[in-house]
């Protein structure tokens, strides 16, 4: 199986410029992912509407919109995008809310471990690719089923 995740586009949203710079620099050195960063959740949503994006990382607390609300909107726009929360204010209640509300893939605490972050991103992108392939196979099966139903109708017409 070819690695379709190597050139994936990842959107990172955080209200702290230093976090965005740090993540973009690290991922730029360690991966071939296309990294797009945004200080504004609204601007990130506009980008996500227009572009192919495989994974989104969002800060939990942002002034314009909290991370759960932002990721819920991402889910509405493109449900196949893998969603990750990055937060310095981890607590069990918020983690459960994030998982239940936006179908979160991972909840990562600041400061993050770079090696763990790479594994989480790789696993998330692989999950996204597997789900995409599953959807394609289901579409093929549905088409084959529809073709068989059409063939069955033709056979029935022939004998009636």
Tab-separated table of C-alpha atoms in Angstrom:
chain	number	residue	atom	x	y	z
A	1	UNK	CA	0.000	0.000	0.000
A	2	UNK	CA	1.427	3.358	-1.040
A	3	UNK	CA	1.810	6.010	1.618
A	4	UNK	CA	-0.801	8.574	0.601
A	5	UNK	CA	-0.328	10.388	3.900
A	6	UNK	CA	3.216	11.683	3.250
A	7	UNK	CA	2.063	14.879	1.528
A	8	UNK	CA	-1.081	15.449	3.570
A	9	UNK	CA	-2.247	18.953	4.386
A	10	UNK	CA	-2.473	19.766	8.085
A	11	UNK	CA	-4.150	22.902	9.422
A	12	UNK	CA	-3.049	24.181	12.827
A	13	UNK	CA	-5.049	26.835	14.686
A	14	UNK	CA	-3.797	28.520	17.842
A	15	UNK	CA	-3.971	32.070	19.178
A	16	UNK	CA	-0.304	31.891	20.229
A	17	UNK	CA	2.071	32.737	17.377
A	18	UNK	CA	4.931	30.953	19.179
A	19	UNK	CA	3.011	27.647	19.205
A	20	UNK	CA	2.248	27.926	15.494
A	21	UNK	CA	5.840	28.784	14.636
A	22	UNK	CA	7.174	25.947	16.766
A	23	UNK	CA	4.839	23.325	15.282
A	24	UNK	CA	5.313	24.528	11.701
A	25	UNK	CA	9.112	24.533	12.058
A	26	UNK	CA	9.223	21.105	13.680
A	27	UNK	CA	6.823	19.459	11.226
A	28	UNK	CA	8.528	21.190	8.309
A	29	UNK	CA	11.857	19.655	9.320
A	30	UNK	CA	10.554	16.196	10.225
A	31	UNK	CA	7.831	15.551	7.644
A	32	UNK	CA	6.697	16.278	4.099
A	33	UNK	CA	3.275	17.418	5.291
A	34	UNK	CA	1.960	20.719	3.987
A	35	UNK	CA	1.415	22.806	7.116
A	36	UNK	CA	-1.000	25.749	7.128
A	37	UNK	CA	-1.224	27.805	10.329
A	38	UNK	CA	-3.880	30.262	11.469
A	39	UNK	CA	-4.241	32.601	14.433
A	40	UNK	CA	-7.948	32.942	13.583
A	41	UNK	CA	-10.407	30.030	13.679
A	42	UNK	CA	-12.704	31.854	11.244
A	43	UNK	CA	-9.901	32.240	8.690
A	44	UNK	CA	-9.008	28.566	9.136
A	45	UNK	CA	-12.622	27.575	8.437
A	46	UNK	CA	-12.599	29.590	5.213
A	47	UNK	CA	-9.398	27.821	4.145
A	48	UNK	CA	-10.811	24.384	5.041
A	49	UNK	CA	-13.963	25.065	2.979
A	50	UNK	CA	-11.865	25.744	-0.134
A	51	UNK	CA	-8.909	23.356	0.160
A	52	UNK	CA	-8.234	19.649	0.617
A	53	UNK	CA	-7.260	19.138	4.243
A	54	UNK	CA	-6.624	15.797	5.882
A	55	UNK	CA	-6.041	16.783	9.519
A	56	UNK	CA	-6.745	19.754	11.814
A	57	UNK	CA	-5.057	20.568	15.115
A	58	UNK	CA	-6.774	23.209	17.229
A	59	UNK	CA	-5.969	24.925	20.473
A	60	UNK	CA	-8.704	24.460	23.071
A	61	UNK	CA	-8.902	28.023	24.393
A	62	UNK	CA	-8.936	30.787	21.797
A	63	UNK	CA	-10.531	34.256	22.063
A	64	UNK	CA	-12.539	34.111	18.830
A	65	UNK	CA	-13.971	30.613	19.205
A	66	UNK	CA	-13.076	27.684	21.476
A	67	UNK	CA	-11.475	24.601	19.978
A	68	UNK	CA	-14.506	22.357	20.440
A	69	UNK	CA	-16.791	24.817	18.617
A	70	UNK	CA	-14.198	25.223	15.860
A	71	UNK	CA	-13.737	21.468	15.413
A	72	UNK	CA	-17.519	20.937	15.440
A	73	UNK	CA	-17.726	23.368	12.496
A	74	UNK	CA	-14.881	21.517	10.754
A	75	UNK	CA	-16.850	18.294	11.245
A	76	UNK	CA	-19.962	19.905	9.700
A	77	UNK	CA	-17.995	21.147	6.686
A	78	UNK	CA	-15.859	18.054	6.068
A	79	UNK	CA	-16.554	15.148	8.460
A	80	UNK	CA	-13.707	13.037	7.060
A	81	UNK	CA	-11.029	15.419	8.402
A	82	UNK	CA	-9.169	14.055	11.429
A	83	UNK	CA	-9.598	16.418	14.405
A	84	UNK	CA	-7.115	16.925	17.254
A	85	UNK	CA	-7.289	19.271	20.265
A	86	UNK	CA	-4.076	20.721	21.675
A	87	UNK	CA	-4.460	22.266	25.096
A	88	UNK	CA	-2.613	23.531	28.108
A	89	UNK	CA	-5.805	23.290	30.194
A	90	UNK	CA	-6.409	19.565	30.190
A	91	UNK	CA	-9.137	18.164	32.331
A	92	UNK	CA	-11.252	15.050	32.099
A	93	UNK	CA	-14.550	16.906	31.592
A	94	UNK	CA	-13.265	18.876	28.601
A	95	UNK	CA	-11.644	15.790	27.103
A	96	UNK	CA	-14.922	13.846	27.284
A	97	UNK	CA	-16.856	16.830	25.889
A	98	UNK	CA	-14.414	17.138	22.999
A	99	UNK	CA	-14.560	13.448	22.168
A	100	UNK	CA	-18.352	13.296	22.311
A	101	UNK	CA	-19.057	16.613	20.600
A	102	UNK	CA	-16.657	16.571	17.681
A	103	UNK	CA	-15.589	12.930	17.318
A	104	UNK	CA	-12.109	13.901	18.366
A	105	UNK	CA	-9.248	11.656	17.232
A	106	UNK	CA	-6.820	12.742	19.949
A	107	UNK	CA	-6.550	15.087	22.918
A	108	UNK	CA	-2.955	16.332	23.311
A	109	UNK	CA	-1.673	18.331	26.267
A	110	UNK	CA	0.804	21.219	26.034
A	111	UNK	CA	3.717	20.970	26.214
A	112	UNK	CA	3.602	18.151	23.717
A	113	UNK	CA	6.241	15.513	23.093
A	114	UNK	CA	7.480	15.824	19.492
A	115	UNK	CA	7.914	12.061	19.012
A	116	UNK	CA	4.425	11.374	20.362
A	117	UNK	CA	2.994	14.119	18.160
A	118	UNK	CA	4.509	12.547	15.034
A	119	UNK	CA	2.995	9.176	15.946
A	120	UNK	CA	-0.427	10.719	16.581
A	121	UNK	CA	-0.339	12.563	13.254
A	122	UNK	CA	0.780	9.467	11.336
A	123	UNK	CA	-1.914	7.325	12.994
A	124	UNK	CA	-4.582	9.936	12.340
A	125	UNK	CA	-3.634	10.267	8.685
A	126	UNK	CA	-3.536	6.487	8.245
A	127	UNK	CA	-7.016	6.245	9.778
A	128	UNK	CA	-8.247	8.915	7.380
A	129	UNK	CA	-6.783	7.043	4.387
A	130	UNK	CA	-8.308	3.743	5.530
A	131	UNK	CA	-11.727	5.384	5.923
A	132	UNK	CA	-11.392	6.906	2.444
A	133	UNK	CA	-10.567	3.512	0.945
A	134	UNK	CA	-13.468	1.920	2.834
A	135	UNK	CA	-15.851	4.548	1.406
A	136	UNK	CA	-14.514	3.823	-2.099
A	137	UNK	CA	-15.047	0.062	-1.643
A	138	UNK	CA	-18.566	0.612	-0.329
A	139	UNK	CA	-19.331	2.779	-3.374
A	140	UNK	CA	-17.989	0.017	-5.662
A	141	UNK	CA	-20.136	-2.600	-3.904
A	142	UNK	CA	-23.229	-0.378	-4.129
A	143	UNK	CA	-22.606	0.172	-7.861
A	144	UNK	CA	-22.152	-3.558	-8.439
A	145	UNK	CA	-25.357	-4.236	-6.501
A	146	UNK	CA	-27.260	-1.667	-8.583
A	147	UNK	CA	-25.855	-3.239	-11.781
A	148	UNK	CA	-27.007	-6.688	-10.618
A	149	UNK	CA	-30.478	-5.366	-9.836
A	150	UNK	CA	-30.667	-3.864	-13.328
A	151	UNK	CA	-29.548	-7.171	-14.832
A	152	UNK	CA	-32.128	-9.045	-12.763
A	153	UNK	CA	-34.897	-6.726	-14.046
A	154	UNK	CA	-33.774	-7.321	-17.651
A	155	UNK	CA	-33.811	-11.098	-17.119
A	156	UNK	CA	-37.273	-10.957	-15.550
A	157	UNK	CA	-38.556	-8.820	-18.482
A	158	UNK	CA	-37.156	-11.369	-20.931
A	159	UNK	CA	-39.074	-14.250	-19.374
A	160	UNK	CA	-42.373	-12.475	-18.655
